């Protein structure tokens, strides 16, 4: 049984980490969050020590190790995106491996620096890239690999569309602050870009067609795919047929005009991620680098408008 600490315990994604820790037969020793309304812990680890101040959490982790002769084996990080880098460093310097939500960090040079700290401490950084464990996505990767064996020069046409509605609170919170979240592409798109590059190869061209506070759209040229992408948190952009069903999220990936159905199968992916990490098969800095570089580039590119091969949803943006 491994000992875990959790940073960012009150966030949206934290319960999936608590569930994964429990379902893999491990225990949560301590949790940290400035917000103290986290009754969800009662369903998972009511005996875990809880802190609202980082300094007291830091002291507990160090003192617990010295007094008990035990140690924190893993620190799970669900804090706001801009804090991941600092909290990963804390984990490694505390003698623990890190398990961080996406995006691992905001910029590729942060990855380079973390590699140095990995080498110094001998500890490992794991990034949650759960789409790589989704059965439908794995099947797609295997299918594409077989087809590329037959035709190594094949290039697929892909449309990625992800709309996940958010209210006014989103833009008041850290998520709406590009300096803290990395912007729309980093916050809700990074794992999709990772998945596409994992299957279709590295990015050779990166174009942004539209960039607003609630939507980003652009084009990626991969080794084996041309990708038109559209990401938004604006409910108005969701197709009427989806709205009429009472849904507030729309997720679509088409490959050569064929829809890839992967709306289900997400509930256990964090537990699967933890199982792989505990076996030493987690996704590390090398796997994270490509998608972090992609979203960092998107953040710094100027939008060129409706020119070239743009996603059809771009016309929805006013």
PDB file of N, CA and C in Angstrom, residues 79-158:
ATOM      1  N   UNK A  79      -4.241  21.113  -8.647  1.00  0.00           N
ATOM      2  CA  UNK A  79      -4.314  22.551  -8.408  1.00  0.00           C
ATOM      3  C   UNK A  79      -4.475  23.309  -9.730  1.00  0.00           C
ATOM      4  N   UNK A  80      -4.727  24.627  -9.683  1.00  0.00           N
ATOM      5  CA  UNK A  80      -4.797  25.413 -10.920  1.00  0.00           C
ATOM      6  C   UNK A  80      -3.551  25.243 -11.784  1.00  0.00           C
ATOM      7  N   UNK A  81      -3.738  25.322 -13.088  1.00  0.00           N
ATOM      8  CA  UNK A  81      -2.688  24.971 -14.044  1.00  0.00           C
ATOM      9  C   UNK A  81      -1.353  25.654 -13.780  1.00  0.00           C
ATOM     10  N   UNK A  82      -1.394  26.940 -13.455  1.00  0.00           N
ATOM     11  CA  UNK A  82      -0.150  27.700 -13.305  1.00  0.00           C
ATOM     12  C   UNK A  82       0.646  27.286 -12.065  1.00  0.00           C
ATOM     13  N   UNK A  83       0.023  26.538 -11.161  1.00  0.00           N
ATOM     14  CA  UNK A  83       0.711  26.078  -9.951  1.00  0.00           C
ATOM     15  C   UNK A  83       1.287  24.668 -10.088  1.00  0.00           C
ATOM     16  N   UNK A  84       0.958  23.973 -11.168  1.00  0.00           N
ATOM     17  CA  UNK A  84       1.445  22.601 -11.326  1.00  0.00           C
ATOM     18  C   UNK A  84       2.967  22.515 -11.222  1.00  0.00           C
ATOM     19  N   UNK A  85       3.653  23.436 -11.896  1.00  0.00           N
ATOM     20  CA  UNK A  85       5.113  23.416 -11.909  1.00  0.00           C
ATOM     21  C   UNK A  85       5.674  23.461 -10.487  1.00  0.00           C
ATOM     22  N   UNK A  86       5.198  24.417  -9.695  1.00  0.00           N
ATOM     23  CA  UNK A  86       5.676  24.562  -8.321  1.00  0.00           C
ATOM     24  C   UNK A  86       5.341  23.343  -7.471  1.00  0.00           C
ATOM     25  N   UNK A  87       4.130  22.811  -7.617  1.00  0.00           N
ATOM     26  CA  UNK A  87       3.713  21.677  -6.793  1.00  0.00           C
ATOM     27  C   UNK A  87       4.412  20.385  -7.206  1.00  0.00           C
ATOM     28  N   UNK A  88       4.752  20.257  -8.476  1.00  0.00           N
ATOM     29  CA  UNK A  88       5.558  19.109  -8.911  1.00  0.00           C
ATOM     30  C   UNK A  88       6.943  19.181  -8.278  1.00  0.00           C
ATOM     31  N   UNK A  89       7.523  20.371  -8.264  1.00  0.00           N
ATOM     32  CA  UNK A  89       8.838  20.549  -7.651  1.00  0.00           C
ATOM     33  C   UNK A  89       8.786  20.183  -6.163  1.00  0.00           C
ATOM     34  N   UNK A  90       7.712  20.614  -5.484  1.00  0.00           N
ATOM     35  CA  UNK A  90       7.541  20.274  -4.068  1.00  0.00           C
ATOM     36  C   UNK A  90       7.503  18.761  -3.887  1.00  0.00           C
ATOM     37  N   UNK A  91       6.756  18.082  -4.729  1.00  0.00           N
ATOM     38  CA  UNK A  91       6.625  16.625  -4.611  1.00  0.00           C
ATOM     39  C   UNK A  91       7.987  15.947  -4.723  1.00  0.00           C
ATOM     40  N   UNK A  92       8.719  16.291  -5.750  1.00  0.00           N
ATOM     41  CA  UNK A  92      10.007  15.636  -5.984  1.00  0.00           C
ATOM     42  C   UNK A  92      11.000  15.944  -4.868  1.00  0.00           C
ATOM     43  N   UNK A  93      11.022  17.185  -4.395  1.00  0.00           N
ATOM     44  CA  UNK A  93      11.961  17.555  -3.336  1.00  0.00           C
ATOM     45  C   UNK A  93      11.543  16.982  -1.988  1.00  0.00           C
ATOM     46  N   UNK A  94      10.286  16.504  -1.896  1.00  0.00           N
ATOM     47  CA  UNK A  94       9.813  15.830  -0.685  1.00  0.00           C
ATOM     48  C   UNK A  94      10.039  14.321  -0.757  1.00  0.00           C
ATOM     49  N   UNK A  95      10.706  13.873  -1.807  1.00  0.00           N
ATOM     50  CA  UNK A  95      11.013  12.452  -1.944  1.00  0.00           C
ATOM     51  C   UNK A  95       9.876  11.630  -2.519  1.00  0.00           C
ATOM     52  N   UNK A  96       8.916  12.294  -3.162  1.00  0.00           N
ATOM     53  CA  UNK A  96       7.767  11.591  -3.737  1.00  0.00           C
ATOM     54  C   UNK A  96       7.771  11.711  -5.254  1.00  0.00           C
ATOM     55  N   UNK A  97       7.137  10.741  -5.912  1.00  0.00           N
ATOM     56  CA  UNK A  97       6.826  10.890  -7.332  1.00  0.00           C
ATOM     57  C   UNK A  97       5.604  11.790  -7.453  1.00  0.00           C
ATOM     58  N   UNK A  98       5.470  12.463  -8.590  1.00  0.00           N
ATOM     59  CA  UNK A  98       4.350  13.370  -8.819  1.00  0.00           C
ATOM     60  C   UNK A  98       3.378  12.769  -9.831  1.00  0.00           C
ATOM     61  N   UNK A  99       2.081  12.995  -9.583  1.00  0.00           N
ATOM     62  CA  UNK A  99       1.028  12.653 -10.544  1.00  0.00           C
ATOM     63  C   UNK A  99       0.256  13.948 -10.788  1.00  0.00           C
ATOM     64  N   UNK A 100       0.406  14.520 -11.970  1.00  0.00           N
ATOM     65  CA  UNK A 100      -0.178  15.837 -12.232  1.00  0.00           C
ATOM     66  C   UNK A 100      -1.272  15.762 -13.286  1.00  0.00           C
ATOM     67  N   UNK A 101      -2.331  16.546 -13.030  1.00  0.00           N
ATOM     68  CA  UNK A 101      -3.360  16.714 -14.035  1.00  0.00           C
ATOM     69  C   UNK A 101      -2.790  17.483 -15.228  1.00  0.00           C
ATOM     70  N   UNK A 102      -3.531  17.413 -16.341  1.00  0.00           N
ATOM     71  CA  UNK A 102      -3.152  18.180 -17.523  1.00  0.00           C
ATOM     72  C   UNK A 102      -3.632  19.619 -17.374  1.00  0.00           C
ATOM     73  N   UNK A 103      -3.004  20.582 -18.018  1.00  0.00           N
ATOM     74  CA  UNK A 103      -1.703  20.463 -18.658  1.00  0.00           C
ATOM     75  C   UNK A 103      -0.597  20.353 -17.599  1.00  0.00           C
ATOM     76  N   UNK A 104       0.391  19.552 -17.883  1.00  0.00           N
ATOM     77  CA  UNK A 104       1.458  19.339 -16.904  1.00  0.00           C
ATOM     78  C   UNK A 104       2.048  20.673 -16.452  1.00  0.00           C
ATOM     79  N   UNK A 105       2.397  21.513 -17.401  1.00  0.00           N
ATOM     80  CA  UNK A 105       2.881  22.875 -17.165  1.00  0.00           C
ATOM     81  C   UNK A 105       2.369  23.733 -18.318  1.00  0.00           C
ATOM     82  N   UNK A 106       2.670  25.011 -18.316  1.00  0.00           N
ATOM     83  CA  UNK A 106       2.136  25.905 -19.340  1.00  0.00           C
ATOM     84  C   UNK A 106       3.061  26.093 -20.537  1.00  0.00           C
ATOM     85  N   UNK A 107       4.369  25.849 -20.350  1.00  0.00           N
ATOM     86  CA  UNK A 107       5.326  26.121 -21.423  1.00  0.00           C
ATOM     87  C   UNK A 107       6.361  25.003 -21.533  1.00  0.00           C
ATOM     88  N   UNK A 108       6.891  24.765 -22.728  1.00  0.00           N
ATOM     89  CA  UNK A 108       7.840  23.665 -22.911  1.00  0.00           C
ATOM     90  C   UNK A 108       9.128  23.828 -22.118  1.00  0.00           C
ATOM     91  N   UNK A 109       9.564  25.096 -21.885  1.00  0.00           N
ATOM     92  CA  UNK A 109      10.798  25.266 -21.116  1.00  0.00           C
ATOM     93  C   UNK A 109      10.620  24.844 -19.659  1.00  0.00           C
ATOM     94  N   UNK A 110       9.384  24.872 -19.161  1.00  0.00           N
ATOM     95  CA  UNK A 110       9.135  24.346 -17.816  1.00  0.00           C
ATOM     96  C   UNK A 110       9.385  22.849 -17.769  1.00  0.00           C
ATOM     97  N   UNK A 111       9.055  22.151 -18.857  1.00  0.00           N
ATOM     98  CA  UNK A 111       9.315  20.712 -18.937  1.00  0.00           C
ATOM     99  C   UNK A 111      10.815  20.452 -18.863  1.00  0.00           C
ATOM    100  N   UNK A 112      11.589  21.252 -19.585  1.00  0.00           N
ATOM    101  CA  UNK A 112      13.045  21.088 -19.577  1.00  0.00           C
ATOM    102  C   UNK A 112      13.610  21.240 -18.166  1.00  0.00           C
ATOM    103  N   UNK A 113      13.110  22.227 -17.429  1.00  0.00           N
ATOM    104  CA  UNK A 113      13.595  22.458 -16.070  1.00  0.00           C
ATOM    105  C   UNK A 113      13.196  21.323 -15.130  1.00  0.00           C
ATOM    106  N   UNK A 114      11.986  20.800 -15.324  1.00  0.00           N
ATOM    107  CA  UNK A 114      11.543  19.700 -14.469  1.00  0.00           C
ATOM    108  C   UNK A 114      12.370  18.440 -14.715  1.00  0.00           C
ATOM    109  N   UNK A 115      12.837  18.263 -15.939  1.00  0.00           N
ATOM    110  CA  UNK A 115      13.696  17.109 -16.230  1.00  0.00           C
ATOM    111  C   UNK A 115      14.967  17.177 -15.394  1.00  0.00           C
ATOM    112  N   UNK A 116      15.498  18.369 -15.220  1.00  0.00           N
ATOM    113  CA  UNK A 116      16.694  18.541 -14.394  1.00  0.00           C
ATOM    114  C   UNK A 116      16.412  18.135 -12.945  1.00  0.00           C
ATOM    115  N   UNK A 117      15.241  18.515 -12.430  1.00  0.00           N
ATOM    116  CA  UNK A 117      14.895  18.179 -11.050  1.00  0.00           C
ATOM    117  C   UNK A 117      14.624  16.686 -10.905  1.00  0.00           C
ATOM    118  N   UNK A 118      14.047  16.071 -11.915  1.00  0.00           N
ATOM    119  CA  UNK A 118      13.899  14.608 -11.908  1.00  0.00           C
ATOM    120  C   UNK A 118      15.264  13.947 -11.769  1.00  0.00           C
ATOM    121  N   UNK A 119      16.232  14.406 -12.533  1.00  0.00           N
ATOM    122  CA  UNK A 119      17.571  13.820 -12.493  1.00  0.00           C
ATOM    123  C   UNK A 119      18.234  14.051 -11.143  1.00  0.00           C
ATOM    124  N   UNK A 120      18.014  15.231 -10.554  1.00  0.00           N
ATOM    125  CA  UNK A 120      18.615  15.555  -9.265  1.00  0.00           C
ATOM    126  C   UNK A 120      18.043  14.705  -8.136  1.00  0.00           C
ATOM    127  N   UNK A 121      16.728  14.462  -8.187  1.00  0.00           N
ATOM    128  CA  UNK A 121      16.049  13.786  -7.073  1.00  0.00           C
ATOM    129  C   UNK A 121      15.883  12.286  -7.269  1.00  0.00           C
ATOM    130  N   UNK A 122      15.955  11.850  -8.526  1.00  0.00           N
ATOM    131  CA  UNK A 122      15.709  10.433  -8.810  1.00  0.00           C
ATOM    132  C   UNK A 122      14.236  10.056  -8.750  1.00  0.00           C
ATOM    133  N   UNK A 123      13.351  11.032  -8.667  1.00  0.00           N
ATOM    134  CA  UNK A 123      11.913  10.777  -8.622  1.00  0.00           C
ATOM    135  C   UNK A 123      11.301  11.024  -9.997  1.00  0.00           C
ATOM    136  N   UNK A 124      10.063  10.549 -10.191  1.00  0.00           N
ATOM    137  CA  UNK A 124       9.444  10.585 -11.516  1.00  0.00           C
ATOM    138  C   UNK A 124       8.189  11.457 -11.523  1.00  0.00           C
ATOM    139  N   UNK A 125       7.988  12.131 -12.644  1.00  0.00           N
ATOM    140  CA  UNK A 125       6.796  12.949 -12.866  1.00  0.00           C
ATOM    141  C   UNK A 125       5.878  12.206 -13.834  1.00  0.00           C
ATOM    142  N   UNK A 126       4.625  12.035 -13.432  1.00  0.00           N
ATOM    143  CA  UNK A 126       3.624  11.363 -14.256  1.00  0.00           C
ATOM    144  C   UNK A 126       2.521  12.355 -14.620  1.00  0.00           C
ATOM    145  N   UNK A 127       2.125  12.355 -15.890  1.00  0.00           N
ATOM    146  CA  UNK A 127       1.073  13.239 -16.369  1.00  0.00           C
ATOM    147  C   UNK A 127      -0.175  12.415 -16.684  1.00  0.00           C
ATOM    148  N   UNK A 128      -1.336  12.882 -16.202  1.00  0.00           N
ATOM    149  CA  UNK A 128      -2.586  12.206 -16.524  1.00  0.00           C
ATOM    150  C   UNK A 128      -2.964  12.550 -17.967  1.00  0.00           C
ATOM    151  N   UNK A 129      -2.816  11.572 -18.850  1.00  0.00           N
ATOM    152  CA  UNK A 129      -3.211  11.697 -20.258  1.00  0.00           C
ATOM    153  C   UNK A 129      -4.175  10.558 -20.547  1.00  0.00           C
ATOM    154  N   UNK A 130      -5.373  10.675 -19.952  1.00  0.00           N
ATOM    155  CA  UNK A 130      -6.279   9.542 -19.894  1.00  0.00           C
ATOM    156  C   UNK A 130      -6.812   9.091 -21.248  1.00  0.00           C
ATOM    157  N   UNK A 131      -6.821   9.981 -22.249  1.00  0.00           N
ATOM    158  CA  UNK A 131      -7.327   9.557 -23.556  1.00  0.00           C
ATOM    159  C   UNK A 131      -6.467   8.457 -24.171  1.00  0.00           C
ATOM    160  N   UNK A 132      -5.202   8.392 -23.804  1.00  0.00           N
ATOM    161  CA  UNK A 132      -4.337   7.325 -24.310  1.00  0.00           C
ATOM    162  C   UNK A 132      -4.753   5.953 -23.775  1.00  0.00           C
ATOM    163  N   UNK A 133      -5.606   5.950 -22.762  1.00  0.00           N
ATOM    164  CA  UNK A 133      -6.070   4.693 -22.176  1.00  0.00           C
ATOM    165  C   UNK A 133      -7.522   4.383 -22.541  1.00  0.00           C
ATOM    166  N   UNK A 134      -8.152   5.244 -23.320  1.00  0.00           N
ATOM    167  CA  UNK A 134      -9.547   5.038 -23.712  1.00  0.00           C
ATOM    168  C   UNK A 134      -9.609   3.924 -24.763  1.00  0.00           C
ATOM    169  N   UNK A 135     -10.429   2.907 -24.555  1.00  0.00           N
ATOM    170  CA  UNK A 135     -10.474   1.762 -25.487  1.00  0.00           C
ATOM    171  C   UNK A 135     -10.716   2.159 -26.940  1.00  0.00           C
ATOM    172  N   UNK A 136     -11.598   3.131 -27.184  1.00  0.00           N
ATOM    173  CA  UNK A 136     -11.888   3.553 -28.551  1.00  0.00           C
ATOM    174  C   UNK A 136     -10.688   4.234 -29.183  1.00  0.00           C
ATOM    175  N   UNK A 137      -9.971   5.040 -28.405  1.00  0.00           N
ATOM    176  CA  UNK A 137      -8.797   5.741 -28.914  1.00  0.00           C
ATOM    177  C   UNK A 137      -7.668   4.749 -29.184  1.00  0.00           C
ATOM    178  N   UNK A 138      -7.502   3.774 -28.313  1.00  0.00           N
ATOM    179  CA  UNK A 138      -6.492   2.735 -28.546  1.00  0.00           C
ATOM    180  C   UNK A 138      -6.810   1.970 -29.827  1.00  0.00           C
ATOM    181  N   UNK A 139      -8.086   1.644 -30.028  1.00  0.00           N
ATOM    182  CA  UNK A 139      -8.495   0.932 -31.242  1.00  0.00           C
ATOM    183  C   UNK A 139      -8.218   1.769 -32.487  1.00  0.00           C
ATOM    184  N   UNK A 140      -8.457   3.097 -32.394  1.00  0.00           N
ATOM    185  CA  UNK A 140      -8.178   3.982 -33.520  1.00  0.00           C
ATOM    186  C   UNK A 140      -6.684   4.007 -33.829  1.00  0.00           C
ATOM    187  N   UNK A 141      -5.865   4.088 -32.791  1.00  0.00           N
ATOM    188  CA  UNK A 141      -4.418   4.094 -33.001  1.00  0.00           C
ATOM    189  C   UNK A 141      -3.962   2.810 -33.694  1.00  0.00           C
ATOM    190  N   UNK A 142      -4.495   1.685 -33.267  1.00  0.00           N
ATOM    191  CA  UNK A 142      -4.118   0.405 -33.871  1.00  0.00           C
ATOM    192  C   UNK A 142      -4.571   0.329 -35.327  1.00  0.00           C
ATOM    193  N   UNK A 143      -5.769   0.835 -35.612  1.00  0.00           N
ATOM    194  CA  UNK A 143      -6.294   0.848 -36.978  1.00  0.00           C
ATOM    195  C   UNK A 143      -5.424   1.716 -37.884  1.00  0.00           C
ATOM    196  N   UNK A 144      -5.082   2.921 -37.404  1.00  0.00           N
ATOM    197  CA  UNK A 144      -4.257   3.831 -38.185  1.00  0.00           C
ATOM    198  C   UNK A 144      -2.872   3.229 -38.423  1.00  0.00           C
ATOM    199  N   UNK A 145      -2.310   2.589 -37.405  1.00  0.00           N
ATOM    200  CA  UNK A 145      -0.993   1.967 -37.551  1.00  0.00           C
ATOM    201  C   UNK A 145      -1.014   0.892 -38.641  1.00  0.00           C
ATOM    202  N   UNK A 146      -2.090   0.101 -38.686  1.00  0.00           N
ATOM    203  CA  UNK A 146      -2.203  -0.944 -39.727  1.00  0.00           C
ATOM    204  C   UNK A 146      -2.306  -0.317 -41.111  1.00  0.00           C
ATOM    205  N   UNK A 147      -3.095   0.757 -41.218  1.00  0.00           N
ATOM    206  CA  UNK A 147      -3.278   1.405 -42.512  1.00  0.00           C
ATOM    207  C   UNK A 147      -1.992   2.089 -42.991  1.00  0.00           C
ATOM    208  N   UNK A 148      -1.231   2.641 -42.055  1.00  0.00           N
ATOM    209  CA  UNK A 148       0.027   3.290 -42.433  1.00  0.00           C
ATOM    210  C   UNK A 148       1.090   2.280 -42.843  1.00  0.00           C
ATOM    211  N   UNK A 149       0.967   1.055 -42.354  1.00  0.00           N
ATOM    212  CA  UNK A 149       1.872   0.004 -42.823  1.00  0.00           C
ATOM    213  C   UNK A 149       1.640  -0.270 -44.305  1.00  0.00           C
ATOM    214  N   UNK A 150       0.366  -0.217 -44.705  1.00  0.00           N
ATOM    215  CA  UNK A 150       0.021  -0.451 -46.101  1.00  0.00           C
ATOM    216  C   UNK A 150       0.329   0.764 -46.968  1.00  0.00           C
ATOM    217  N   UNK A 151       0.164   1.954 -46.396  1.00  0.00           N
ATOM    218  CA  UNK A 151       0.388   3.188 -47.141  1.00  0.00           C
ATOM    219  C   UNK A 151       1.084   4.204 -46.245  1.00  0.00           C
ATOM    220  N   UNK A 152       2.413   4.167 -46.170  1.00  0.00           N
ATOM    221  CA  UNK A 152       3.172   5.024 -45.250  1.00  0.00           C
ATOM    222  C   UNK A 152       3.021   6.520 -45.513  1.00  0.00           C
ATOM    223  N   UNK A 153       2.534   6.895 -46.683  1.00  0.00           N
ATOM    224  CA  UNK A 153       2.415   8.318 -47.017  1.00  0.00           C
ATOM    225  C   UNK A 153       1.004   8.858 -46.815  1.00  0.00           C
ATOM    226  N   UNK A 154       0.127   8.049 -46.260  1.00  0.00           N
ATOM    227  CA  UNK A 154      -1.263   8.467 -46.121  1.00  0.00           C
ATOM    228  C   UNK A 154      -1.396   9.657 -45.158  1.00  0.00           C
ATOM    229  N   UNK A 155      -2.256  10.591 -45.517  1.00  0.00           N
ATOM    230  CA  UNK A 155      -2.561  11.744 -44.673  1.00  0.00           C
ATOM    231  C   UNK A 155      -4.072  11.801 -44.472  1.00  0.00           C
ATOM    232  N   UNK A 156      -4.518  11.800 -43.235  1.00  0.00           N
ATOM    233  CA  UNK A 156      -5.933  11.803 -42.882  1.00  0.00           C
ATOM    234  C   UNK A 156      -6.439  13.235 -42.719  1.00  0.00           C
ATOM    235  N   UNK A 157      -7.725  13.427 -42.971  1.00  0.00           N
ATOM    236  CA  UNK A 157      -8.375  14.719 -42.711  1.00  0.00           C
ATOM    237  C   UNK A 157      -9.222  14.587 -41.446  1.00  0.00           C
ATOM    238  N   UNK A 158      -8.926  15.445 -40.475  1.00  0.00           N
ATOM    239  CA  UNK A 158      -9.559  15.327 -39.153  1.00  0.00           C
ATOM    240  C   UNK A 158     -10.210  16.645 -38.764  1.00  0.00           C
TER     241      UNK A 158
END
